[in-house]
Short mmCIF file of N, CA and C and ligand atoms in Angstrom, two decimals:
data_model
loop_
_atom_site.label_atom_id
_atom_site.label_comp_id
_atom_site.label_asym_id
_atom_site.label_seq_id
_atom_site.Cartn_x
_atom_site.Cartn_y
_atom_site.Cartn_z
N MET T 1 102.51 95.44 106.54
CA MET T 1 102.76 96.49 105.54
C MET T 1 104.05 96.18 104.80
N LYS T 2 104.03 96.43 103.49
CA LYS T 2 105.25 96.21 102.71
C LYS T 2 106.21 97.39 102.91
N THR T 3 107.40 97.27 102.34
CA THR T 3 108.37 98.37 102.42
C THR T 3 108.10 99.38 101.30
N LEU T 4 108.71 100.55 101.43
CA LEU T 4 108.58 101.57 100.39
C LEU T 4 109.03 101.04 99.03
N ASP T 5 110.14 100.30 99.02
CA ASP T 5 110.64 99.78 97.75
C ASP T 5 109.69 98.76 97.13
N GLU T 6 109.11 97.92 97.97
CA GLU T 6 108.15 96.93 97.46
C GLU T 6 106.93 97.63 96.87
N TYR T 7 106.42 98.61 97.59
CA TYR T 7 105.28 99.36 97.06
C TYR T 7 105.65 100.11 95.78
N ALA T 8 106.87 100.65 95.76
CA ALA T 8 107.31 101.41 94.58
C ALA T 8 107.32 100.51 93.34
N ALA T 9 107.77 99.27 93.52
CA ALA T 9 107.80 98.34 92.40
C ALA T 9 106.38 98.04 91.92
N LEU T 10 105.48 97.81 92.85
CA LEU T 10 104.09 97.54 92.49
C LEU T 10 103.45 98.76 91.83
N ALA T 11 103.76 99.93 92.38
CA ALA T 11 103.17 101.16 91.87
C ALA T 11 103.61 101.42 90.44
N SER T 12 104.87 101.23 90.18
CA SER T 12 105.36 101.52 88.84
C SER T 12 104.76 100.54 87.84
N ALA T 13 104.52 99.30 88.27
CA ALA T 13 103.90 98.32 87.38
C ALA T 13 102.45 98.69 87.08
N SER T 14 101.70 99.11 88.08
CA SER T 14 100.27 99.34 87.84
C SER T 14 99.99 100.74 87.30
N HIS T 15 100.81 101.71 87.63
CA HIS T 15 100.59 103.10 87.20
C HIS T 15 101.28 103.37 85.86
N GLY T 16 102.23 102.52 85.50
CA GLY T 16 102.87 102.66 84.21
C GLY T 16 104.23 103.32 84.27
N HIS T 17 104.52 104.00 85.34
CA HIS T 17 105.86 104.59 85.52
C HIS T 17 106.04 104.87 87.00
N LEU T 18 107.30 105.06 87.37
CA LEU T 18 107.54 105.48 88.75
C LEU T 18 107.85 106.98 88.73
N CYS T 19 107.19 107.72 89.57
CA CYS T 19 107.37 109.16 89.57
C CYS T 19 107.35 109.66 91.01
N ALA T 20 107.73 110.91 91.17
CA ALA T 20 107.78 111.50 92.51
C ALA T 20 106.41 111.44 93.18
N GLY T 21 105.38 111.65 92.39
CA GLY T 21 104.02 111.63 92.93
C GLY T 21 103.65 110.28 93.53
N GLN T 22 104.12 109.22 92.90
CA GLN T 22 103.86 107.87 93.41
C GLN T 22 104.54 107.65 94.75
N ILE T 23 105.79 108.09 94.82
CA ILE T 23 106.54 107.94 96.08
C ILE T 23 105.82 108.72 97.19
N LEU T 24 105.39 109.92 96.82
CA LEU T 24 104.68 110.74 97.79
C LEU T 24 103.40 110.04 98.26
N GLY T 25 102.66 109.49 97.32
CA GLY T 25 101.42 108.80 97.65
C GLY T 25 101.65 107.57 98.52
N ILE T 26 102.67 106.81 98.18
CA ILE T 26 102.99 105.61 98.97
C ILE T 26 103.32 106.01 100.41
N ARG T 27 104.20 107.01 100.54
CA ARG T 27 104.64 107.40 101.88
C ARG T 27 103.50 108.05 102.66
N MET T 28 102.68 108.78 101.95
CA MET T 28 101.52 109.42 102.57
C MET T 28 100.59 108.36 103.18
N ALA T 29 100.34 107.31 102.42
CA ALA T 29 99.47 106.24 102.89
C ALA T 29 100.11 105.45 104.03
N MET T 30 101.40 105.18 103.90
CA MET T 30 102.09 104.43 104.95
C MET T 30 102.05 105.21 106.27
N LEU T 31 102.27 106.52 106.16
CA LEU T 31 102.25 107.37 107.36
C LEU T 31 100.84 107.42 107.97
N GLY T 32 99.85 107.59 107.13
CA GLY T 32 98.47 107.66 107.61
C GLY T 32 98.04 106.38 108.30
N LEU T 33 98.39 105.24 107.70
CA LEU T 33 98.01 103.95 108.28
C LEU T 33 98.71 103.73 109.61
N ARG T 34 100.00 104.06 109.64
CA ARG T 34 100.76 103.90 110.89
C ARG T 34 100.16 104.76 111.99
N ALA T 35 99.77 105.99 111.62
CA ALA T 35 99.19 106.89 112.62
C ALA T 35 97.89 106.33 113.18
N LEU T 36 97.21 105.53 112.38
CA LEU T 36 95.97 104.90 112.84
C LEU T 36 96.24 103.58 113.56
N GLY T 37 97.51 103.18 113.60
CA GLY T 37 97.86 101.91 114.22
C GLY T 37 97.52 100.71 113.36
N ILE T 38 97.40 100.94 112.06
CA ILE T 38 97.10 99.83 111.15
C ILE T 38 98.39 99.36 110.50
N ASP T 39 98.77 98.14 110.82
CA ASP T 39 100.03 97.59 110.33
C ASP T 39 99.88 96.80 109.05
N ASP T 40 98.73 96.18 108.91
CA ASP T 40 98.50 95.33 107.76
C ASP T 40 97.25 95.81 107.01
N PRO T 41 97.44 96.65 105.99
CA PRO T 41 96.28 97.20 105.28
C PRO T 41 95.44 96.12 104.59
N VAL T 42 96.06 95.00 104.25
CA VAL T 42 95.28 93.94 103.60
C VAL T 42 94.27 93.37 104.59
N LYS T 43 94.75 93.13 105.80
CA LYS T 43 93.88 92.60 106.84
C LYS T 43 92.84 93.63 107.26
N ALA T 44 93.23 94.90 107.23
CA ALA T 44 92.35 95.97 107.73
C ALA T 44 91.43 96.52 106.63
N ARG T 45 91.45 95.89 105.47
CA ARG T 45 90.75 96.42 104.30
C ARG T 45 89.30 96.82 104.59
N LYS T 46 88.62 95.99 105.35
CA LYS T 46 87.19 96.22 105.59
C LYS T 46 86.93 97.41 106.51
N ARG T 47 87.93 97.77 107.31
CA ARG T 47 87.69 98.86 108.27
C ARG T 47 88.31 100.18 107.83
N LEU T 48 88.85 100.19 106.61
CA LEU T 48 89.57 101.36 106.15
C LEU T 48 88.83 102.09 105.04
N LEU T 49 88.78 103.39 105.16
CA LEU T 49 88.17 104.22 104.12
C LEU T 49 89.09 105.42 103.89
N THR T 50 89.31 105.76 102.64
CA THR T 50 90.27 106.82 102.34
C THR T 50 89.67 107.88 101.44
N TYR T 51 89.89 109.14 101.80
CA TYR T 51 89.52 110.27 100.95
C TYR T 51 90.79 110.77 100.27
N VAL T 52 90.74 110.91 98.96
CA VAL T 52 91.85 111.53 98.25
C VAL T 52 91.38 112.87 97.70
N GLU T 53 92.28 113.85 97.68
CA GLU T 53 91.88 115.21 97.33
C GLU T 53 92.41 115.67 95.98
N ILE T 54 93.00 114.72 95.23
CA ILE T 54 93.50 115.09 93.90
C ILE T 54 93.45 113.88 92.99
N ASP T 55 93.25 114.11 91.71
CA ASP T 55 93.24 113.00 90.75
C ASP T 55 94.53 113.01 89.94
N ARG T 56 95.63 112.85 90.66
CA ARG T 56 96.94 112.77 90.01
C ARG T 56 97.69 111.56 90.56
N CYS T 57 98.97 111.44 90.14
CA CYS T 57 99.78 110.25 90.42
C CYS T 57 99.68 109.74 91.86
N ALA T 58 99.77 110.65 92.83
CA ALA T 58 99.81 110.22 94.23
C ALA T 58 98.59 109.37 94.59
N THR T 59 97.46 109.68 93.97
CA THR T 59 96.23 108.99 94.31
C THR T 59 96.27 107.51 93.98
N ASP T 60 96.87 107.17 92.83
CA ASP T 60 96.99 105.75 92.48
C ASP T 60 97.80 105.00 93.54
N ALA T 61 98.83 105.64 94.02
CA ALA T 61 99.68 105.00 95.02
C ALA T 61 98.96 104.87 96.36
N VAL T 62 98.18 105.87 96.71
CA VAL T 62 97.40 105.79 97.95
C VAL T 62 96.44 104.60 97.88
N SER T 63 95.81 104.46 96.74
CA SER T 63 94.87 103.36 96.54
C SER T 63 95.59 102.01 96.61
N LEU T 64 96.76 101.96 96.02
CA LEU T 64 97.55 100.72 96.01
C LEU T 64 97.91 100.28 97.44
N VAL T 65 98.40 101.21 98.23
CA VAL T 65 98.86 100.86 99.58
C VAL T 65 97.68 100.52 100.49
N THR T 66 96.63 101.33 100.42
CA THR T 66 95.50 101.12 101.33
C THR T 66 94.59 99.99 100.88
N GLY T 67 94.60 99.71 99.58
CA GLY T 67 93.63 98.74 99.05
C GLY T 67 92.24 99.35 98.90
N CYS T 68 92.11 100.64 99.18
CA CYS T 68 90.81 101.31 99.04
C CYS T 68 90.55 101.61 97.57
N ARG T 69 89.34 101.31 97.14
CA ARG T 69 89.00 101.47 95.73
C ARG T 69 87.67 102.18 95.55
N LEU T 70 87.61 102.94 94.47
CA LEU T 70 86.39 103.66 94.14
C LEU T 70 85.21 102.70 94.01
N GLY T 71 85.43 101.59 93.33
CA GLY T 71 84.36 100.64 93.08
C GLY T 71 83.90 99.90 94.32
N LYS T 72 84.67 100.00 95.38
CA LYS T 72 84.26 99.38 96.64
C LYS T 72 83.73 100.41 97.63
N ARG T 73 83.68 101.64 97.19
CA ARG T 73 83.21 102.78 97.99
C ARG T 73 84.16 103.08 99.15
N SER T 74 85.31 102.44 99.16
CA SER T 74 86.25 102.69 100.25
C SER T 74 87.23 103.80 99.87
N LEU T 75 87.18 104.23 98.61
CA LEU T 75 87.99 105.37 98.18
C LEU T 75 87.04 106.48 97.75
N LYS T 76 87.21 107.64 98.37
CA LYS T 76 86.35 108.79 98.03
C LYS T 76 87.22 109.87 97.41
N PHE T 77 86.76 110.38 96.29
CA PHE T 77 87.49 111.46 95.62
C PHE T 77 86.78 112.78 95.88
N VAL T 78 87.46 113.68 96.56
CA VAL T 78 86.94 115.03 96.71
C VAL T 78 87.89 115.95 95.95
N ASP T 79 87.35 116.69 95.03
CA ASP T 79 88.16 117.40 94.05
C ASP T 79 88.66 118.73 94.60
N TYR T 80 89.66 118.69 95.47
CA TYR T 80 90.21 119.91 96.08
C TYR T 80 91.49 120.36 95.37
N GLY T 81 92.03 119.49 94.51
CA GLY T 81 93.28 119.86 93.85
C GLY T 81 94.47 119.91 94.78
N LYS T 82 94.40 119.15 95.88
CA LYS T 82 95.51 119.14 96.85
C LYS T 82 96.11 117.75 96.96
N VAL T 83 97.43 117.69 97.09
CA VAL T 83 98.08 116.40 97.34
C VAL T 83 97.89 116.09 98.82
N ALA T 84 96.76 115.49 99.12
CA ALA T 84 96.41 115.20 100.51
C ALA T 84 95.42 114.04 100.53
N ALA T 85 95.41 113.34 101.65
CA ALA T 85 94.47 112.23 101.80
C ALA T 85 94.12 112.06 103.27
N THR T 86 92.90 111.59 103.49
CA THR T 86 92.44 111.33 104.86
C THR T 86 92.13 109.85 104.99
N PHE T 87 92.65 109.27 106.06
CA PHE T 87 92.49 107.84 106.29
C PHE T 87 91.57 107.64 107.49
N VAL T 88 90.51 106.90 107.29
CA VAL T 88 89.51 106.72 108.33
C VAL T 88 89.48 105.26 108.77
N ASP T 89 89.58 105.04 110.07
CA ASP T 89 89.41 103.71 110.63
C ASP T 89 87.94 103.57 111.04
N LEU T 90 87.19 102.80 110.28
CA LEU T 90 85.75 102.69 110.52
C LEU T 90 85.45 101.99 111.84
N GLU T 91 86.41 101.20 112.32
CA GLU T 91 86.19 100.46 113.55
C GLU T 91 86.25 101.38 114.77
N THR T 92 87.21 102.30 114.75
CA THR T 92 87.39 103.17 115.92
C THR T 92 86.82 104.57 115.68
N GLY T 93 86.55 104.91 114.43
CA GLY T 93 86.10 106.26 114.10
C GLY T 93 87.24 107.26 114.03
N ARG T 94 88.46 106.80 114.28
CA ARG T 94 89.60 107.71 114.23
C ARG T 94 89.96 108.02 112.78
N ALA T 95 90.46 109.24 112.57
CA ALA T 95 90.86 109.62 111.21
C ALA T 95 92.04 110.57 111.25
N VAL T 96 92.92 110.42 110.28
CA VAL T 96 94.04 111.35 110.15
C VAL T 96 94.10 111.85 108.71
N ARG T 97 94.49 113.11 108.58
CA ARG T 97 94.66 113.69 107.25
C ARG T 97 96.14 114.00 107.07
N VAL T 98 96.67 113.56 105.94
CA VAL T 98 98.07 113.78 105.62
C VAL T 98 98.14 114.65 104.37
N ALA T 99 98.83 115.78 104.47
CA ALA T 99 98.95 116.68 103.32
C ALA T 99 100.42 116.91 103.01
N ALA T 100 100.74 116.92 101.73
CA ALA T 100 102.13 117.18 101.32
C ALA T 100 102.47 118.64 101.60
N ARG T 101 103.66 118.86 102.13
CA ARG T 101 104.11 120.23 102.39
C ARG T 101 104.63 120.87 101.10
N GLU T 102 104.23 122.10 100.92
CA GLU T 102 104.63 122.81 99.71
C GLU T 102 106.15 122.98 99.65
N GLU T 103 106.78 123.21 100.81
CA GLU T 103 108.23 123.44 100.85
C GLU T 103 109.01 122.20 100.45
N ALA T 104 108.36 121.03 100.55
CA ALA T 104 109.07 119.77 100.30
C ALA T 104 109.65 119.73 98.89
N ARG T 105 108.95 120.33 97.95
CA ARG T 105 109.38 120.27 96.56
C ARG T 105 110.75 120.92 96.37
N ASP T 106 110.89 122.14 96.89
CA ASP T 106 112.17 122.85 96.74
C ASP T 106 113.28 122.17 97.53
N LYS T 107 112.91 121.72 98.72
CA LYS T 107 113.88 121.02 99.56
C LYS T 107 114.40 119.78 98.83
N ALA T 108 113.48 119.06 98.22
CA ALA T 108 113.83 117.83 97.52
C ALA T 108 114.78 118.13 96.36
N LYS T 109 114.46 119.16 95.59
CA LYS T 109 115.29 119.46 94.41
C LYS T 109 116.70 119.87 94.81
N ALA T 110 116.83 120.45 96.01
CA ALA T 110 118.15 120.90 96.46
C ALA T 110 118.99 119.75 97.03
N MET T 111 118.35 118.61 97.29
CA MET T 111 119.06 117.52 97.98
C MET T 111 120.03 116.75 97.10
N PHE T 112 119.68 116.63 95.83
CA PHE T 112 120.54 115.87 94.92
C PHE T 112 120.96 116.74 93.74
N PRO T 113 121.78 117.76 94.01
CA PRO T 113 122.15 118.70 92.94
C PRO T 113 122.95 118.03 91.82
N ALA T 114 123.56 116.88 92.14
CA ALA T 114 124.37 116.21 91.11
C ALA T 114 123.51 115.58 90.03
N LEU T 115 122.26 115.28 90.35
CA LEU T 115 121.39 114.67 89.35
C LEU T 115 120.90 115.73 88.37
N ALA T 116 121.16 115.50 87.12
CA ALA T 116 120.83 116.50 86.10
C ALA T 116 119.32 116.66 85.92
N ASP T 117 118.63 115.56 86.03
CA ASP T 117 117.17 115.58 85.82
C ASP T 117 116.46 115.96 87.13
N PRO T 118 115.84 117.13 87.15
CA PRO T 118 115.23 117.58 88.42
C PRO T 118 114.10 116.66 88.90
N THR T 119 113.41 116.00 87.99
CA THR T 119 112.33 115.12 88.44
C THR T 119 112.90 113.86 89.10
N GLN T 120 114.07 113.41 88.59
CA GLN T 120 114.75 112.27 89.22
C GLN T 120 115.25 112.66 90.61
N ALA T 121 115.79 113.88 90.70
CA ALA T 121 116.29 114.37 91.99
C ALA T 121 115.15 114.41 93.00
N GLN T 122 114.01 114.88 92.53
CA GLN T 122 112.83 114.98 93.40
C GLN T 122 112.40 113.58 93.86
N LEU T 123 112.35 112.66 92.91
CA LEU T 123 111.94 111.29 93.24
C LEU T 123 112.87 110.66 94.28
N GLN T 124 114.18 110.79 94.04
CA GLN T 124 115.15 110.21 94.98
C GLN T 124 115.04 110.85 96.36
N ALA T 125 114.83 112.16 96.37
CA ALA T 125 114.73 112.87 97.65
C ALA T 125 113.48 112.42 98.41
N TYR T 126 112.39 112.26 97.71
CA TYR T 126 111.14 111.85 98.37
C TYR T 126 111.27 110.47 99.00
N ARG T 127 112.18 109.66 98.48
CA ARG T 127 112.40 108.34 99.08
C ARG T 127 113.00 108.45 100.48
N VAL T 128 113.86 109.46 100.66
CA VAL T 128 114.66 109.48 101.89
C VAL T 128 114.32 110.62 102.86
N MET T 129 113.54 111.56 102.43
CA MET T 129 113.24 112.70 103.31
C MET T 129 112.44 112.26 104.53
N GLU T 130 112.58 113.04 105.62
CA GLU T 130 111.83 112.74 106.83
C GLU T 130 110.34 113.00 106.61
N ASN T 131 109.51 112.22 107.26
CA ASN T 131 108.06 112.44 107.17
C ASN T 131 107.68 113.88 107.51
N ASP T 132 108.34 114.42 108.55
CA ASP T 132 108.00 115.78 108.99
C ASP T 132 108.32 116.83 107.93
N ASP T 133 109.34 116.54 107.12
CA ASP T 133 109.69 117.48 106.05
C ASP T 133 108.72 117.36 104.87
N LEU T 134 108.19 116.18 104.70
CA LEU T 134 107.31 115.93 103.55
C LEU T 134 105.86 116.27 103.82
N PHE T 135 105.42 115.97 105.03
CA PHE T 135 103.97 115.99 105.29
C PHE T 135 103.58 116.76 106.53
N CYS T 136 102.36 117.20 106.49
CA CYS T 136 101.71 117.74 107.67
C CYS T 136 100.61 116.74 108.04
N LEU T 137 100.56 116.32 109.30
CA LEU T 137 99.60 115.32 109.73
C LEU T 137 98.62 115.92 110.73
N GLN T 138 97.35 115.72 110.47
CA GLN T 138 96.32 116.24 111.37
C GLN T 138 95.41 115.11 111.82
N THR T 139 94.97 115.18 113.06
CA THR T 139 93.89 114.31 113.49
C THR T 139 92.60 115.02 113.11
N VAL T 140 91.71 114.33 112.45
CA VAL T 140 90.48 114.98 111.99
C VAL T 140 89.27 114.12 112.36
N ARG T 141 88.10 114.70 112.19
CA ARG T 141 86.87 113.94 112.36
C ARG T 141 86.13 113.98 111.02
N VAL T 142 85.68 112.83 110.58
CA VAL T 142 84.95 112.77 109.31
C VAL T 142 83.52 112.36 109.60
N ASN T 143 82.62 113.18 109.14
CA ASN T 143 81.20 112.89 109.36
C ASN T 143 80.68 111.97 108.26
N LEU T 144 80.83 110.67 108.51
CA LEU T 144 80.41 109.69 107.51
C LEU T 144 78.95 109.33 107.69
N LYS T 145 78.21 109.43 106.60
CA LYS T 145 76.79 109.06 106.67
C LYS T 145 76.64 107.61 106.22
N PRO T 146 75.59 106.93 106.72
CA PRO T 146 75.40 105.53 106.34
C PRO T 146 75.37 105.34 104.82
N GLN T 147 74.82 106.32 104.11
CA GLN T 147 74.72 106.17 102.65
C GLN T 147 76.06 106.37 101.94
N ASP T 148 77.11 106.68 102.70
CA ASP T 148 78.44 106.82 102.10
C ASP T 148 79.29 105.58 102.29
N LEU T 149 78.81 104.63 103.09
CA LEU T 149 79.62 103.48 103.46
C LEU T 149 79.50 102.35 102.44
N PRO T 150 80.51 101.47 102.43
CA PRO T 150 80.41 100.29 101.57
C PRO T 150 79.18 99.45 101.94
N GLY T 151 78.77 98.59 101.04
CA GLY T 151 77.61 97.74 101.29
C GLY T 151 76.49 98.05 100.31
N ARG T 152 75.37 97.42 100.52
CA ARG T 152 74.26 97.57 99.58
C ARG T 152 73.72 99.00 99.61
N PRO T 153 73.15 99.47 98.50
CA PRO T 153 72.58 100.81 98.47
C PRO T 153 71.51 101.00 99.55
N HIS T 154 71.51 102.15 100.18
CA HIS T 154 70.53 102.44 101.21
C HIS T 154 69.20 102.90 100.63
N SER T 155 69.26 103.49 99.46
CA SER T 155 68.03 103.93 98.82
C SER T 155 68.24 104.00 97.32
N ARG T 156 67.15 103.97 96.60
CA ARG T 156 67.24 104.09 95.15
C ARG T 156 65.95 104.76 94.70
N VAL T 157 66.08 105.89 94.04
CA VAL T 157 64.88 106.57 93.55
C VAL T 157 65.05 106.86 92.06
N ARG T 158 63.89 107.10 91.42
CA ARG T 158 63.93 107.36 89.98
C ARG T 158 63.73 108.86 89.75
N CYS T 159 64.58 109.45 88.97
CA CYS T 159 64.46 110.87 88.64
C CYS T 159 63.19 111.09 87.81
N VAL T 160 62.36 112.04 88.23
CA VAL T 160 61.09 112.23 87.52
C VAL T 160 61.29 112.84 86.14
N GLN T 161 62.44 113.42 85.90
CA GLN T 161 62.66 114.05 84.60
C GLN T 161 63.30 113.10 83.57
N CYS T 162 64.44 112.49 83.91
CA CYS T 162 65.12 111.63 82.93
C CYS T 162 64.81 110.16 83.13
N GLY T 163 64.24 109.80 84.27
CA GLY T 163 63.87 108.41 84.50
C GLY T 163 65.01 107.52 84.96
N GLU T 164 66.19 108.07 85.10
CA GLU T 164 67.32 107.25 85.53
C GLU T 164 67.31 107.10 87.06
N GLU T 165 67.87 105.97 87.51
CA GLU T 165 67.86 105.69 88.95
C GLU T 165 69.03 106.35 89.66
N VAL T 166 68.76 106.78 90.86
CA VAL T 166 69.78 107.44 91.68
C VAL T 166 69.91 106.69 93.01
N ASN T 167 71.12 106.25 93.31
CA ASN T 167 71.37 105.50 94.54
C ASN T 167 71.80 106.39 95.70
N ASP T 168 71.55 105.89 96.88
CA ASP T 168 72.16 106.40 98.11
C ASP T 168 71.96 107.89 98.38
N GLY T 169 70.78 108.37 98.11
CA GLY T 169 70.45 109.73 98.54
C GLY T 169 71.10 110.84 97.74
N ARG T 170 71.63 110.50 96.55
CA ARG T 170 72.28 111.55 95.75
C ARG T 170 71.27 112.36 94.94
N GLU T 171 69.97 112.08 95.13
CA GLU T 171 68.96 112.85 94.40
C GLU T 171 68.79 114.24 95.02
N ARG T 172 68.13 115.11 94.29
CA ARG T 172 67.81 116.45 94.78
C ARG T 172 66.29 116.58 94.83
N ARG T 173 65.81 117.29 95.84
CA ARG T 173 64.37 117.50 95.94
C ARG T 173 64.05 118.94 95.54
N GLN T 174 63.15 119.07 94.57
CA GLN T 174 62.67 120.41 94.22
C GLN T 174 61.17 120.40 94.43
N GLY T 175 60.74 120.94 95.56
CA GLY T 175 59.33 120.85 95.95
C GLY T 175 58.99 119.39 96.16
N GLU T 176 58.04 118.88 95.38
CA GLU T 176 57.64 117.48 95.51
C GLU T 176 58.44 116.57 94.59
N ARG T 177 59.20 117.18 93.70
CA ARG T 177 59.87 116.40 92.66
C ARG T 177 61.26 115.93 93.09
N LEU T 178 61.52 114.62 92.86
CA LEU T 178 62.86 114.09 93.10
C LEU T 178 63.60 114.04 91.76
N LEU T 179 64.74 114.69 91.72
CA LEU T 179 65.51 114.79 90.48
C LEU T 179 66.93 114.28 90.69
N CYS T 180 67.52 113.78 89.61
CA CYS T 180 68.94 113.48 89.68
C CYS T 180 69.70 114.81 89.67
N ARG T 181 70.94 114.77 90.04
CA ARG T 181 71.71 116.03 90.11
C ARG T 181 71.81 116.69 88.75
N SER T 182 71.89 115.86 87.73
CA SER T 182 71.99 116.40 86.38
C SER T 182 70.74 117.21 86.02
N CYS T 183 69.57 116.61 86.23
CA CYS T 183 68.33 117.30 85.89
C CYS T 183 68.04 118.46 86.85
N ALA T 184 68.67 118.42 88.02
CA ALA T 184 68.47 119.50 88.98
C ALA T 184 69.37 120.69 88.67
N GLY T 185 70.10 120.60 87.56
CA GLY T 185 70.90 121.74 87.15
C GLY T 185 72.38 121.63 87.45
N GLU T 186 72.81 120.43 87.90
CA GLU T 186 74.22 120.27 88.24
C GLU T 186 74.97 119.43 87.20
N ALA T 187 74.41 119.36 85.98
CA ALA T 187 75.02 118.47 84.99
C ALA T 187 76.42 118.92 84.61
N TYR T 188 77.30 117.96 84.42
CA TYR T 188 78.64 118.26 83.92
C TYR T 188 78.70 118.03 82.41
N TYR T 189 77.56 117.59 81.81
CA TYR T 189 77.51 117.29 80.38
C TYR T 189 76.23 117.86 79.79
N GLU T 190 76.23 117.94 78.47
CA GLU T 190 75.03 118.32 77.74
C GLU T 190 74.73 117.17 76.78
N VAL T 191 73.50 116.69 76.73
CA VAL T 191 73.18 115.59 75.83
C VAL T 191 73.18 116.12 74.39
N VAL T 192 73.91 115.42 73.53
CA VAL T 192 73.94 115.81 72.12
C VAL T 192 72.95 114.95 71.34
N THR T 193 73.10 113.63 71.44
CA THR T 193 72.11 112.73 70.86
C THR T 193 71.92 111.55 71.80
N GLY T 194 70.84 110.79 71.57
CA GLY T 194 70.62 109.56 72.32
C GLY T 194 69.81 109.77 73.56
N GLY T 195 69.66 108.69 74.31
CA GLY T 195 68.88 108.78 75.56
C GLY T 195 67.43 108.49 75.32
N LYS T 196 66.66 108.69 76.33
CA LYS T 196 65.23 108.49 76.49
C LYS T 196 64.43 108.13 75.24
ZN1 ZN D 1 103.00 109.35 87.80
ZN1 ZN D 2 67.41 113.07 85.84
#
């Protein structure tokens, strides 16, 4: 595992800036991996799966440290709006969830009163604060299904309404009809033009 400073340099290069959220994400991932006994995330890449609960700065850093990526199915996004992540060791089945403590923000801002910029004060504080002050750590169990794991698709069906293919059991059954989630009424978009 690299140091916080090494990860911070990489994070700022790939995310475009260094911010408190990145520091939080880096430390969150480092803590989660250590709790799982994983010292080298690069070596452990194949056995590691991470759930992130927010689509903000911290998530990019979690992905950077763990090497887990959406396109490899090793990064799962669950939209809870929380600065939290769960790290799963696929080899042992062990999992830990690390969540940022709400009190950490105020504590951080109070630590460097001399810094005029409160976001800078927060960033500097997040570098040095104790893990216990920053995070709450839980041992959890994650019910992973085979169709959620990396590797080739387990199934592929065609939606009877739009004709598009659906991988890995994400279809919906309405009576005898297999539908994609969109056609089953869960669409996040409305078609304006194009398609079929
Ligand atoms: Zn950021
Ligand atoms: Zn469809």
